[in-house]
């Protein structure tokens, strides 16, 4: 029987250090500030924004919220982003995704200053990660690595399989594990015989959004399993992994909810305080 990785507890531990860093920046006369932009009234996005604002308040990070109507034009949204880029009191800018279909997410993300891109989605930050330089790392994959490390598992030399290749989760997760000297395999919707790869994984990170994609027979005994997905099934949250049966095989596994989600929010806070610290350097 494996151990459940308590993402809430692991995030709370990380947040103790983040809070101290926030205080240290405040002591120098600067309060870290995160601008949060929500366009439209997608209930899930509203809930995520609410959780981020609540966590920021707990840690002493100021938030400036912009709740814009769904009809907001791309031009107006980009104008707001540029205005926030130029505002020295704002250290981090978060535009909650997804955006309404008439707005190009790419165009909006490209216009966020890389120095304030606390979600780590600007191509400049993605390039920094690719080339092993310091930049903002996307919050969810950064949190996945923290969760693996919270189990005491040595990453170096391990086989890591990442399912999913999005710019937000899968690709950066693979790069981060590679940087930690794992041997990384990336799988996606065109992968043939997915189980052949996953059964070889000492560390399995699944970021797809298909409930029960990963069943117990696809998991190597003793593997660490990080389930990033958040799927709504019959009113309940589920991940990609068939949790109950996987728990019998894995050494450690994240639950959904209560696994990757809380650590993602903690990493956003960490990136925000890092952005504020950089303005003092
Ligand atoms: P995405 O952009 O839709 O990417 C999904 C990836 O899964 C794609 O690369 C896709 O492959 C791959 N895929 C689809 N069907 C597959 C299959 N049957 N077998 C193998 N791979 C398959 O999603 P995302 O933004 O990365 O998010 C993934 C999941 O994580 C979602 O459930 C999302 O809600 C969740 N999420 C959670 C957090 C959190 O904080 N907990 C944060 C972000 C995302 P192709 O590239 O070939 O299409």
Short mmCIF file of C-alpha atoms in Angstrom, two decimals, residues 3-280:
data_model
loop_
_atom_site.label_atom_id
_atom_site.label_comp_id
_atom_site.label_asym_id
_atom_site.label_seq_id
_atom_site.Cartn_x
_atom_site.Cartn_y
_atom_site.Cartn_z
CA UNK A 3 1.53 6.62 0.75
CA UNK A 4 -0.74 9.51 -0.19
CA UNK A 5 1.23 12.69 -0.87
CA UNK A 6 -0.60 15.38 1.09
CA UNK A 7 -0.30 18.37 -1.24
CA UNK A 8 -1.98 20.70 1.23
CA UNK A 9 0.49 19.85 3.99
CA UNK A 10 3.49 20.03 1.64
CA UNK A 11 2.28 23.41 0.32
CA UNK A 12 1.73 24.71 3.86
CA UNK A 13 5.33 23.83 4.69
CA UNK A 14 6.66 25.64 1.62
CA UNK A 15 4.45 28.64 2.46
CA UNK A 16 6.17 29.12 5.83
CA UNK A 17 9.37 29.99 3.99
CA UNK A 18 7.53 32.09 1.40
CA UNK A 19 5.86 34.10 4.16
CA UNK A 20 9.25 34.83 5.70
CA UNK A 21 10.54 36.00 2.32
CA UNK A 22 7.48 38.26 1.90
CA UNK A 23 8.17 39.75 5.33
CA UNK A 24 11.82 40.34 4.44
CA UNK A 25 10.81 42.22 1.28
CA UNK A 26 8.19 44.22 3.23
CA UNK A 27 10.89 45.12 5.78
CA UNK A 28 12.76 46.77 2.93
CA UNK A 29 9.70 48.93 2.23
CA UNK A 30 8.19 46.98 -0.67
CA UNK A 31 5.05 44.85 -0.44
CA UNK A 32 5.03 42.07 -3.06
CA UNK A 33 2.02 42.63 -5.31
CA UNK A 34 0.31 40.26 -7.71
CA UNK A 35 -2.14 41.54 -10.32
CA UNK A 36 -4.81 38.97 -11.17
CA UNK A 37 -6.85 39.36 -14.33
CA UNK A 38 -10.04 37.38 -14.87
CA UNK A 39 -11.94 37.77 -18.13
CA UNK A 40 -15.52 36.48 -18.21
CA UNK A 41 -17.32 34.38 -15.63
CA UNK A 42 -16.06 30.81 -16.09
CA UNK A 43 -16.93 29.32 -12.66
CA UNK A 44 -13.74 27.21 -12.45
CA UNK A 45 -11.55 30.23 -13.31
CA UNK A 46 -13.39 32.34 -10.72
CA UNK A 47 -12.76 29.67 -8.10
CA UNK A 48 -9.03 29.43 -8.99
CA UNK A 49 -8.64 33.21 -8.84
CA UNK A 50 -10.42 33.26 -5.47
CA UNK A 51 -8.04 30.61 -4.07
CA UNK A 52 -4.98 32.49 -5.34
CA UNK A 53 -6.16 35.80 -3.85
CA UNK A 54 -6.91 34.10 -0.52
CA UNK A 55 -3.48 32.45 -0.33
CA UNK A 56 -1.77 35.74 -1.26
CA UNK A 57 -3.61 37.55 1.55
CA UNK A 58 -2.56 34.84 4.03
CA UNK A 59 1.09 35.32 3.08
CA UNK A 60 1.04 39.12 3.10
CA UNK A 61 1.14 39.48 -0.69
CA UNK A 62 -1.05 42.29 -2.00
CA UNK A 63 -3.35 41.49 -4.91
CA UNK A 64 -4.90 43.84 -7.42
CA UNK A 65 -7.86 42.17 -9.08
CA UNK A 66 -9.21 43.03 -12.53
CA UNK A 67 -12.53 41.30 -13.24
CA UNK A 68 -13.32 42.06 -16.87
CA UNK A 69 -16.46 41.22 -18.85
CA UNK A 70 -16.38 38.31 -21.33
CA UNK A 71 -16.76 40.79 -24.24
CA UNK A 72 -13.44 42.51 -23.40
CA UNK A 73 -11.42 42.91 -26.59
CA UNK A 74 -7.91 41.55 -27.03
CA UNK A 75 -6.74 45.11 -27.61
CA UNK A 76 -8.18 46.33 -24.30
CA UNK A 77 -6.76 43.37 -22.40
CA UNK A 78 -3.31 43.92 -23.87
CA UNK A 79 -3.55 47.63 -23.04
CA UNK A 80 -4.25 46.71 -19.41
CA UNK A 81 -1.32 44.28 -19.39
CA UNK A 82 1.00 46.97 -20.75
CA UNK A 83 -0.22 49.44 -18.14
CA UNK A 84 0.60 46.88 -15.41
CA UNK A 85 4.00 46.18 -16.99
CA UNK A 86 4.79 49.88 -16.48
CA UNK A 87 3.47 50.03 -12.90
CA UNK A 88 6.41 49.58 -10.51
CA UNK A 89 4.11 48.69 -7.60
CA UNK A 90 3.05 45.48 -9.42
CA UNK A 91 5.59 42.63 -9.33
CA UNK A 92 3.65 39.76 -10.86
CA UNK A 93 0.93 39.59 -13.51
CA UNK A 94 -1.37 36.60 -13.74
CA UNK A 95 -3.91 36.41 -16.56
CA UNK A 96 -6.19 33.52 -15.66
CA UNK A 97 -6.57 31.04 -18.52
CA UNK A 98 -8.51 30.02 -20.49
CA UNK A 99 -9.47 33.33 -22.08
CA UNK A 100 -12.66 33.75 -24.15
CA UNK A 101 -12.24 32.32 -27.66
CA UNK A 102 -12.04 35.71 -29.42
CA UNK A 103 -8.85 36.58 -27.51
CA UNK A 104 -5.51 35.03 -28.50
CA UNK A 105 -3.87 33.70 -25.33
CA UNK A 106 -0.53 33.69 -27.15
CA UNK A 107 -0.79 37.40 -27.96
CA UNK A 108 -1.73 38.29 -24.40
CA UNK A 109 1.03 36.17 -22.83
CA UNK A 110 3.60 37.64 -25.23
CA UNK A 111 2.73 41.10 -23.96
CA UNK A 112 3.33 40.32 -20.28
CA UNK A 113 6.76 41.59 -19.26
CA UNK A 114 9.00 38.53 -18.75
CA UNK A 115 10.12 40.11 -15.44
CA UNK A 116 6.51 39.99 -14.18
CA UNK A 117 5.54 36.69 -15.80
CA UNK A 118 5.03 34.78 -12.54
CA UNK A 119 3.13 32.03 -14.39
CA UNK A 120 6.32 31.37 -16.41
CA UNK A 121 4.46 31.20 -19.71
CA UNK A 122 6.26 33.93 -21.68
CA UNK A 123 8.52 32.42 -24.38
CA UNK A 124 11.49 34.23 -22.83
CA UNK A 125 10.97 32.34 -19.55
CA UNK A 126 10.25 29.10 -21.44
CA UNK A 127 13.55 29.62 -23.28
CA UNK A 128 15.38 30.22 -20.01
CA UNK A 129 14.08 26.91 -18.71
CA UNK A 130 15.01 25.12 -21.94
CA UNK A 131 18.55 26.45 -21.84
CA UNK A 132 19.06 25.94 -18.09
CA UNK A 133 19.06 29.62 -17.21
CA UNK A 134 17.27 31.34 -14.36
CA UNK A 135 13.74 32.53 -15.12
CA UNK A 136 10.21 32.07 -13.92
CA UNK A 137 9.19 28.42 -13.95
CA UNK A 138 5.54 27.54 -14.60
CA UNK A 139 3.83 26.94 -11.26
CA UNK A 140 2.24 23.51 -11.79
CA UNK A 141 5.36 21.64 -13.03
CA UNK A 142 7.50 23.45 -10.45
CA UNK A 143 5.05 22.16 -7.84
CA UNK A 144 5.22 18.62 -9.28
CA UNK A 145 8.98 18.53 -8.69
CA UNK A 146 8.50 19.81 -5.11
CA UNK A 147 5.95 17.06 -4.48
CA UNK A 148 8.29 14.35 -5.79
CA UNK A 149 11.08 15.78 -3.62
CA UNK A 150 8.73 15.87 -0.61
CA UNK A 151 8.68 12.05 -0.73
CA UNK A 152 12.46 11.92 -0.26
CA UNK A 153 12.83 10.26 -3.67
CA UNK A 154 16.16 10.88 -5.43
CA UNK A 155 15.31 12.07 -8.96
CA UNK A 156 18.76 11.75 -10.51
CA UNK A 157 19.13 8.62 -12.62
CA UNK A 158 15.45 7.67 -12.38
CA UNK A 159 13.19 6.96 -15.32
CA UNK A 160 10.54 9.67 -15.47
CA UNK A 161 7.57 9.45 -17.82
CA UNK A 162 5.49 12.57 -18.43
CA UNK A 163 2.11 12.10 -20.08
CA UNK A 164 0.98 15.32 -21.77
CA UNK A 165 3.05 17.87 -23.69
CA UNK A 166 1.34 21.21 -23.09
CA UNK A 167 3.43 24.36 -22.69
CA UNK A 168 1.86 24.89 -19.27
CA UNK A 169 2.48 21.49 -17.70
CA UNK A 170 3.90 18.60 -19.73
CA UNK A 171 6.84 20.22 -21.54
CA UNK A 172 8.15 22.23 -18.57
CA UNK A 173 7.66 19.22 -16.25
CA UNK A 174 9.82 17.13 -18.59
CA UNK A 175 12.50 19.84 -18.76
CA UNK A 176 12.57 20.23 -14.98
CA UNK A 177 12.96 16.49 -14.47
CA UNK A 178 15.70 16.42 -17.12
CA UNK A 179 17.47 19.25 -15.29
CA UNK A 180 17.35 17.05 -12.18
CA UNK A 181 19.10 14.31 -14.20
CA UNK A 182 16.13 12.00 -14.67
CA UNK A 183 15.91 10.02 -17.90
CA UNK A 184 12.75 11.51 -19.34
CA UNK A 185 10.20 10.08 -21.77
CA UNK A 186 7.31 12.22 -23.00
CA UNK A 187 4.03 10.63 -24.02
CA UNK A 188 1.01 12.24 -25.67
CA UNK A 189 -2.14 11.49 -27.61
CA UNK A 190 -0.22 9.87 -30.50
CA UNK A 191 1.87 7.63 -28.26
CA UNK A 192 1.33 4.00 -29.17
CA UNK A 193 1.16 1.49 -26.29
CA UNK A 194 1.25 4.07 -23.51
CA UNK A 195 1.46 1.33 -20.86
CA UNK A 196 4.78 0.10 -22.26
CA UNK A 197 6.30 3.46 -21.32
CA UNK A 198 4.50 4.06 -18.05
CA UNK A 199 5.43 0.61 -16.69
CA UNK A 200 9.06 1.66 -16.92
CA UNK A 201 8.53 4.87 -14.93
CA UNK A 202 10.06 5.28 -11.48
CA UNK A 203 8.36 8.68 -11.51
CA UNK A 204 5.14 9.12 -13.46
CA UNK A 205 3.65 12.57 -14.04
CA UNK A 206 0.29 12.54 -15.76
CA UNK A 207 -1.11 15.81 -17.13
CA UNK A 208 -3.83 14.91 -19.60
CA UNK A 209 -7.39 15.33 -18.30
CA UNK A 210 -8.78 11.88 -19.12
CA UNK A 211 -10.16 10.12 -16.02
CA UNK A 212 -8.84 6.57 -15.51
CA UNK A 213 -6.32 6.90 -18.33
CA UNK A 214 -3.72 5.42 -15.99
CA UNK A 215 -4.72 2.17 -14.31
CA UNK A 216 -2.81 0.17 -11.70
CA UNK A 217 -1.47 -2.33 -14.25
CA UNK A 218 0.28 0.57 -16.05
CA UNK A 219 2.27 1.58 -12.95
CA UNK A 220 5.66 0.16 -11.97
CA UNK A 221 5.55 -1.20 -8.42
CA UNK A 222 7.06 1.40 -6.08
CA UNK A 223 6.73 4.31 -8.53
CA UNK A 224 6.02 7.88 -7.43
CA UNK A 225 2.84 9.02 -9.21
CA UNK A 226 1.95 12.69 -9.64
CA UNK A 227 -1.54 13.21 -11.02
CA UNK A 228 -1.89 16.74 -12.35
CA UNK A 229 -5.28 16.40 -14.01
CA UNK A 230 -8.46 17.91 -12.68
CA UNK A 231 -11.53 16.38 -14.27
CA UNK A 232 -15.12 16.78 -13.18
CA UNK A 233 -16.85 13.37 -13.06
CA UNK A 234 -20.40 13.14 -11.71
CA UNK A 235 -19.87 16.30 -9.67
CA UNK A 236 -16.58 15.10 -8.12
CA UNK A 237 -12.94 15.94 -8.98
CA UNK A 238 -10.91 13.11 -10.51
CA UNK A 239 -7.42 12.90 -11.95
CA UNK A 240 -6.02 10.83 -14.82
CA UNK A 241 -5.08 8.00 -12.47
CA UNK A 242 -7.40 5.35 -11.07
CA UNK A 243 -6.42 6.43 -7.56
CA UNK A 244 -7.67 3.57 -5.38
CA UNK A 245 -6.06 0.76 -7.40
CA UNK A 246 -2.90 2.79 -8.13
CA UNK A 247 -2.40 3.34 -4.39
CA UNK A 248 -1.90 -0.42 -4.06
CA UNK A 249 1.04 -0.37 -6.51
CA UNK A 250 2.73 3.04 -6.19
CA UNK A 251 5.07 3.99 -3.36
CA UNK A 252 3.61 7.51 -3.28
CA UNK A 253 0.71 9.11 -5.13
CA UNK A 254 -1.00 12.50 -5.17
CA UNK A 255 -4.75 12.61 -4.62
CA UNK A 256 -7.15 14.76 -6.64
CA UNK A 257 -8.09 17.12 -5.11
CA UNK A 258 -5.49 17.94 -2.46
CA UNK A 259 -2.37 17.01 -4.42
CA UNK A 260 -0.90 19.19 -7.16
CA UNK A 261 -3.49 22.02 -6.88
CA UNK A 262 -2.40 23.50 -3.51
CA UNK A 263 1.30 23.26 -4.45
CA UNK A 264 0.60 25.08 -7.75
CA UNK A 265 -0.83 28.01 -5.80
CA UNK A 266 2.14 27.98 -3.42
CA UNK A 267 4.52 28.14 -6.40
CA UNK A 268 2.66 31.16 -7.77
CA UNK A 269 3.24 32.87 -4.44
CA UNK A 270 6.92 31.86 -4.52
CA UNK A 271 7.32 33.29 -8.03
CA UNK A 272 5.62 36.53 -6.95
CA UNK A 273 7.93 37.08 -3.99
CA UNK A 274 10.88 36.19 -6.26
CA UNK A 275 9.73 38.89 -8.71
CA UNK A 276 9.55 41.43 -5.88
CA UNK A 277 12.98 40.39 -4.54
CA UNK A 278 14.49 40.92 -8.00
CA UNK A 279 13.33 44.56 -8.00
CA UNK A 280 15.40 45.09 -4.83
#
